[in-house]
Amino acid sequence: MTTNKTFTMIKPDAIGNIGAITKMIEEAGFRVVAMKKTRLTPAQAGQFYAVHSERPFYNDLCAYMSSGPIVPMILEKENAVLDFRTLIGATNPANAADGTIRKIFAKSIEANAVHGSDSDENAGIEGSFFFSQLEQF
Ligand code: IDP
Ligand code: MG
């Protein structure tokens, strides 16, 4: 079963392109349910990416993700998780398809412009990391 929500955040490298990225997201048919500009401490970045704690890039990733502002969002659309992964493209922008958000805006495999949840379960967990129920409408 697929739910209709996913979670994204614009990462520090793409913070100068909030408008352009949000426009692409809306034009692809996603509705913005919740959105804010905020920052992560290194500890919060570590918590958000805890699933990657054994990976060699984990410490760099946490430092990068706490290096500047981010824009987390909850998005709604039919088949949201999979359709959003298609819209953003591959993790490494060098491998991302033309026209995808990462192809257009990402700087590197680490500074890759946007996050996208990989499952319905994680979309719920990640959305709750940033937003209370009362902020979702
Ligand atoms: P995803 O964001 O496409 O789901 P994941 O494998 O879940 O990719 O990795 C989480 C994030 O960690 C990536 O978006 C990227 O910022 C970073 N990352 C992934 N692989 C590498 C790597 O090989 N080197 C540096 N950073 C990486
Ligand atoms: Mg992932």
PDB file of C-alpha atoms and ligand atoms in Angstrom:
ATOM      1  CA  MET A   1       0.000   0.000   0.000  1.00  0.00           C
ATOM      2  CA  THR A   2       1.229   3.492  -0.719  1.00  0.00           C
ATOM      3  CA  THR A   3       0.232   6.511   1.290  1.00  0.00           C
ATOM      4  CA  ASN A   4       0.075   9.938  -0.258  1.00  0.00           C
ATOM      5  CA  LYS A   5       2.733  11.712   1.747  1.00  0.00           C
ATOM      6  CA  THR A   6       6.478  12.038   1.595  1.00  0.00           C
ATOM      7  CA  PHE A   7       9.114  14.128   3.329  1.00  0.00           C
ATOM      8  CA  THR A   8      11.834  16.259   1.761  1.00  0.00           C
ATOM      9  CA  MET A   9      14.296  18.878   2.804  1.00  0.00           C
ATOM     10  CA  ILE A  10      16.245  21.348   0.764  1.00  0.00           C
ATOM     11  CA  LYS A  11      19.848  20.896   1.890  1.00  0.00           C
ATOM     12  CA  PRO A  12      22.348  23.679   2.697  1.00  0.00           C
ATOM     13  CA  ASP A  13      23.948  23.703  -0.775  1.00  0.00           C
ATOM     14  CA  ALA A  14      20.607  24.457  -2.435  1.00  0.00           C
ATOM     15  CA  ILE A  15      19.311  27.046   0.020  1.00  0.00           C
ATOM     16  CA  GLY A  16      19.711  29.767  -2.636  1.00  0.00           C
ATOM     17  CA  ASN A  17      17.220  27.891  -4.822  1.00  0.00           C
ATOM     18  CA  ILE A  18      14.259  27.479  -2.461  1.00  0.00           C
ATOM     19  CA  GLY A  19      11.899  29.143  -4.913  1.00  0.00           C
ATOM     20  CA  ALA A  20      13.022  27.265  -8.021  1.00  0.00           C
ATOM     21  CA  ILE A  21      13.021  23.879  -6.274  1.00  0.00           C
ATOM     22  CA  THR A  22       9.638  24.443  -4.639  1.00  0.00           C
ATOM     23  CA  LYS A  23       8.256  25.493  -8.040  1.00  0.00           C
ATOM     24  CA  MET A  24       9.455  22.224  -9.580  1.00  0.00           C
ATOM     25  CA  ILE A  25       7.902  20.287  -6.707  1.00  0.00           C
ATOM     26  CA  GLU A  26       4.538  22.045  -7.071  1.00  0.00           C
ATOM     27  CA  GLU A  27       4.544  21.784 -10.861  1.00  0.00           C
ATOM     28  CA  ALA A  28       5.108  18.034 -10.507  1.00  0.00           C
ATOM     29  CA  GLY A  29       1.794  17.851  -8.661  1.00  0.00           C
ATOM     30  CA  PHE A  30       2.869  17.818  -5.018  1.00  0.00           C
ATOM     31  CA  ARG A  31       1.002  19.905  -2.453  1.00  0.00           C
ATOM     32  CA  VAL A  32       3.072  21.460   0.341  1.00  0.00           C
ATOM     33  CA  VAL A  33       1.523  20.274   3.621  1.00  0.00           C
ATOM     34  CA  ALA A  34       4.170  21.754   5.966  1.00  0.00           C
ATOM     35  CA  MET A  35       7.305  23.839   5.330  1.00  0.00           C
ATOM     36  CA  LYS A  36       9.815  25.915   7.287  1.00  0.00           C
ATOM     37  CA  LYS A  37      13.378  27.211   7.174  1.00  0.00           C
ATOM     38  CA  THR A  38      15.462  25.913  10.066  1.00  0.00           C
ATOM     39  CA  ARG A  39      18.855  24.462  10.990  1.00  0.00           C
ATOM     40  CA  LEU A  40      20.104  21.199  12.431  1.00  0.00           C
ATOM     41  CA  THR A  41      22.747  20.948  15.136  1.00  0.00           C
ATOM     42  CA  PRO A  42      25.390  18.269  14.407  1.00  0.00           C
ATOM     43  CA  ALA A  43      23.676  16.054  17.001  1.00  0.00           C
ATOM     44  CA  GLN A  44      20.274  16.498  15.337  1.00  0.00           C
ATOM     45  CA  ALA A  45      21.777  15.726  11.925  1.00  0.00           C
ATOM     46  CA  GLY A  46      23.292  12.604  13.452  1.00  0.00           C
ATOM     47  CA  GLN A  47      19.909  11.578  14.796  1.00  0.00           C
ATOM     48  CA  PHE A  48      18.140  12.208  11.478  1.00  0.00           C
ATOM     49  CA  TYR A  49      20.730  10.136   9.572  1.00  0.00           C
ATOM     50  CA  ALA A  50      21.253   7.517  12.321  1.00  0.00           C
ATOM     51  CA  VAL A  51      20.457   4.755   9.818  1.00  0.00           C
ATOM     52  CA  HIS A  52      23.737   5.679   8.064  1.00  0.00           C
ATOM     53  CA  SER A  53      25.873   5.776  11.235  1.00  0.00           C
ATOM     54  CA  GLU A  54      28.063   2.869  10.089  1.00  0.00           C
ATOM     55  CA  ARG A  55      28.733   4.370   6.649  1.00  0.00           C
ATOM     56  CA  PRO A  56      32.125   5.997   5.945  1.00  0.00           C
ATOM     57  CA  PHE A  57      30.478   9.278   4.909  1.00  0.00           C
ATOM     58  CA  TYR A  58      28.370   9.643   8.096  1.00  0.00           C
ATOM     59  CA  ASN A  59      30.518  12.171   9.984  1.00  0.00           C
ATOM     60  CA  ASP A  60      31.009  14.348   6.907  1.00  0.00           C
ATOM     61  CA  LEU A  61      27.300  14.141   6.126  1.00  0.00           C
ATOM     62  CA  CYS A  62      26.331  15.279   9.645  1.00  0.00           C
ATOM     63  CA  ALA A  63      28.817  18.163   9.482  1.00  0.00           C
ATOM     64  CA  TYR A  64      27.517  19.172   6.063  1.00  0.00           C
ATOM     65  CA  MET A  65      23.840  18.946   7.036  1.00  0.00           C
ATOM     66  CA  SER A  66      24.442  21.190  10.059  1.00  0.00           C
ATOM     67  CA  SER A  67      26.584  23.687   8.116  1.00  0.00           C
ATOM     68  CA  GLY A  68      23.719  25.950   7.068  1.00  0.00           C
ATOM     69  CA  PRO A  69      19.955  26.366   6.872  1.00  0.00           C
ATOM     70  CA  ILE A  70      17.646  23.699   5.510  1.00  0.00           C
ATOM     71  CA  VAL A  71      14.006  23.704   4.405  1.00  0.00           C
ATOM     72  CA  PRO A  72      12.108  20.588   5.505  1.00  0.00           C
ATOM     73  CA  MET A  73       8.707  19.947   3.912  1.00  0.00           C
ATOM     74  CA  ILE A  74       5.934  17.400   4.058  1.00  0.00           C
ATOM     75  CA  LEU A  75       4.452  16.821   0.603  1.00  0.00           C
ATOM     76  CA  GLU A  76       1.228  15.212  -0.552  1.00  0.00           C
ATOM     77  CA  LYS A  77       0.450  13.508  -3.852  1.00  0.00           C
ATOM     78  CA  GLU A  78      -0.755  10.138  -5.019  1.00  0.00           C
ATOM     79  CA  ASN A  79       2.196   7.709  -4.908  1.00  0.00           C
ATOM     80  CA  ALA A  80       4.213  10.461  -3.227  1.00  0.00           C
ATOM     81  CA  VAL A  81       7.299   8.515  -2.074  1.00  0.00           C
ATOM     82  CA  LEU A  82       8.133   6.897  -5.404  1.00  0.00           C
ATOM     83  CA  ASP A  83       7.120   9.838  -7.571  1.00  0.00           C
ATOM     84  CA  PHE A  84       9.262  12.186  -5.490  1.00  0.00           C
ATOM     85  CA  ARG A  85      12.297   9.901  -5.765  1.00  0.00           C
ATOM     86  CA  THR A  86      11.815  10.026  -9.524  1.00  0.00           C
ATOM     87  CA  LEU A  87      11.570  13.831  -9.458  1.00  0.00           C
ATOM     88  CA  ILE A  88      14.818  14.245  -7.489  1.00  0.00           C
ATOM     89  CA  GLY A  89      16.936  11.689  -9.384  1.00  0.00           C
ATOM     90  CA  ALA A  90      19.847   9.516  -8.275  1.00  0.00           C
ATOM     91  CA  THR A  91      21.835  10.191  -5.068  1.00  0.00           C
ATOM     92  CA  ASN A  92      24.907  11.084  -7.116  1.00  0.00           C
ATOM     93  CA  PRO A  93      23.963  13.992  -9.406  1.00  0.00           C
ATOM     94  CA  ALA A  94      26.437  12.644 -11.971  1.00  0.00           C
ATOM     95  CA  ASN A  95      24.049   9.700 -12.377  1.00  0.00           C
ATOM     96  CA  ALA A  96      20.796  11.657 -12.057  1.00  0.00           C
ATOM     97  CA  ALA A  97      18.512  11.828 -15.090  1.00  0.00           C
ATOM     98  CA  ASP A  98      18.212  15.068 -17.040  1.00  0.00           C
ATOM     99  CA  GLY A  99      15.548  17.375 -15.687  1.00  0.00           C
ATOM    100  CA  THR A 100      15.669  15.989 -12.143  1.00  0.00           C
ATOM    101  CA  ILE A 101      16.153  18.314  -9.176  1.00  0.00           C
ATOM    102  CA  ARG A 102      19.515  16.802  -8.269  1.00  0.00           C
ATOM    103  CA  LYS A 103      20.750  16.971 -11.864  1.00  0.00           C
ATOM    104  CA  ILE A 104      19.870  20.657 -12.032  1.00  0.00           C
ATOM    105  CA  PHE A 105      20.834  21.842  -8.540  1.00  0.00           C
ATOM    106  CA  ALA A 106      23.131  19.350  -6.756  1.00  0.00           C
ATOM    107  CA  LYS A 107      26.817  20.073  -6.258  1.00  0.00           C
ATOM    108  CA  SER A 108      28.099  16.583  -5.352  1.00  0.00           C
ATOM    109  CA  ILE A 109      27.031  13.160  -4.075  1.00  0.00           C
ATOM    110  CA  GLU A 110      27.031  14.636  -0.552  1.00  0.00           C
ATOM    111  CA  ALA A 111      25.729  18.143  -1.286  1.00  0.00           C
ATOM    112  CA  ASN A 112      22.923  16.807  -3.431  1.00  0.00           C
ATOM    113  CA  ALA A 113      20.325  19.559  -3.052  1.00  0.00           C
ATOM    114  CA  VAL A 114      17.396  17.636  -1.562  1.00  0.00           C
ATOM    115  CA  HIS A 115      16.427  14.699   0.633  1.00  0.00           C
ATOM    116  CA  GLY A 116      13.616  12.332  -0.321  1.00  0.00           C
ATOM    117  CA  SER A 117      12.115   9.652   1.925  1.00  0.00           C
ATOM    118  CA  ASP A 118      12.639   6.084   0.722  1.00  0.00           C
ATOM    119  CA  SER A 119       9.456   4.511   2.168  1.00  0.00           C
ATOM    120  CA  ASP A 120       6.068   5.405   3.585  1.00  0.00           C
ATOM    121  CA  GLU A 121       7.262   4.422   7.044  1.00  0.00           C
ATOM    122  CA  ASN A 122      10.317   6.681   6.859  1.00  0.00           C
ATOM    123  CA  ALA A 123       8.260   9.521   5.392  1.00  0.00           C
ATOM    124  CA  GLY A 124       6.151   9.443   8.556  1.00  0.00           C
ATOM    125  CA  ILE A 125       9.144   9.217  10.880  1.00  0.00           C
ATOM    126  CA  GLU A 126      11.052  11.983   9.075  1.00  0.00           C
ATOM    127  CA  GLY A 127       8.056  14.313   8.871  1.00  0.00           C
ATOM    128  CA  SER A 128       7.476  13.895  12.600  1.00  0.00           C
ATOM    129  CA  PHE A 129      11.134  14.737  13.240  1.00  0.00           C
ATOM    130  CA  PHE A 130      10.439  18.315  12.100  1.00  0.00           C
ATOM    131  CA  PHE A 131       6.695  18.955  12.372  1.00  0.00           C
ATOM    132  CA  SER A 132       3.953  18.451  14.936  1.00  0.00           C
ATOM    133  CA  GLN A 133       0.495  17.347  13.789  1.00  0.00           C
ATOM    134  CA  LEU A 134      -0.749  20.909  14.331  1.00  0.00           C
ATOM    135  CA  GLU A 135       1.734  22.251  11.771  1.00  0.00           C
ATOM    136  CA  GLN A 136       0.503  19.924   9.021  1.00  0.00           C
ATOM    137  CA  PHE A 137      -2.286  21.301   6.869  1.00  0.00           C
TER     138      PHE A 137
HETATM  139  P1  IDP B   1      19.416   9.248  -0.802  1.00  0.00           P
HETATM  140  O1  IDP B   1      19.464  10.624  -0.191  1.00  0.00           O
HETATM  141  O2  IDP B   1      19.423   9.310  -2.310  1.00  0.00           O
HETATM  142  O3  IDP B   1      18.321   8.390  -0.253  1.00  0.00           O
HETATM  143  P2  IDP B   1      21.252   7.728   0.866  1.00  0.00           P
HETATM  144  O4  IDP B   1      22.017   6.533   0.403  1.00  0.00           O
HETATM  145  O5  IDP B   1      20.083   7.506   1.762  1.00  0.00           O
HETATM  146  O6  IDP B   1      20.822   8.549  -0.434  1.00  0.00           O
HETATM  147  O7  IDP B   1      22.282   8.692   1.573  1.00  0.00           O
HETATM  148  C1  IDP B   1      21.855   9.766   2.379  1.00  0.00           C
HETATM  149  C2  IDP B   1      22.658  10.983   2.025  1.00  0.00           C
HETATM  150  O8  IDP B   1      24.030  10.740   2.381  1.00  0.00           O
HETATM  151  C3  IDP B   1      22.716  11.324   0.538  1.00  0.00           C
HETATM  152  O9  IDP B   1      21.618  12.069   0.104  1.00  0.00           O
HETATM  153  C4  IDP B   1      23.989  12.135   0.461  1.00  0.00           C
HETATM  154  O10 IDP B   1      23.817  13.469   0.950  1.00  0.00           O
HETATM  155  C5  IDP B   1      24.886  11.369   1.434  1.00  0.00           C
HETATM  156  N1  IDP B   1      25.683  10.329   0.762  1.00  0.00           N
HETATM  157  C6  IDP B   1      25.243   9.151   0.262  1.00  0.00           C
HETATM  158  N2  IDP B   1      26.240   8.430  -0.285  1.00  0.00           N
HETATM  159  C7  IDP B   1      27.356   9.192  -0.119  1.00  0.00           C
HETATM  160  C8  IDP B   1      28.752   8.997  -0.467  1.00  0.00           C
HETATM  161  O11 IDP B   1      29.138   7.981  -1.047  1.00  0.00           O
HETATM  162  N3  IDP B   1      29.599  10.015  -0.148  1.00  0.00           N
HETATM  163  C9  IDP B   1      29.194  11.160   0.490  1.00  0.00           C
HETATM  164  N4  IDP B   1      27.906  11.370   0.856  1.00  0.00           N
HETATM  165  C10 IDP B   1      26.994  10.406   0.549  1.00  0.00           C
HETATM  166 MG    MG B   2      18.038   7.738   1.696  1.00  0.00          MG
END
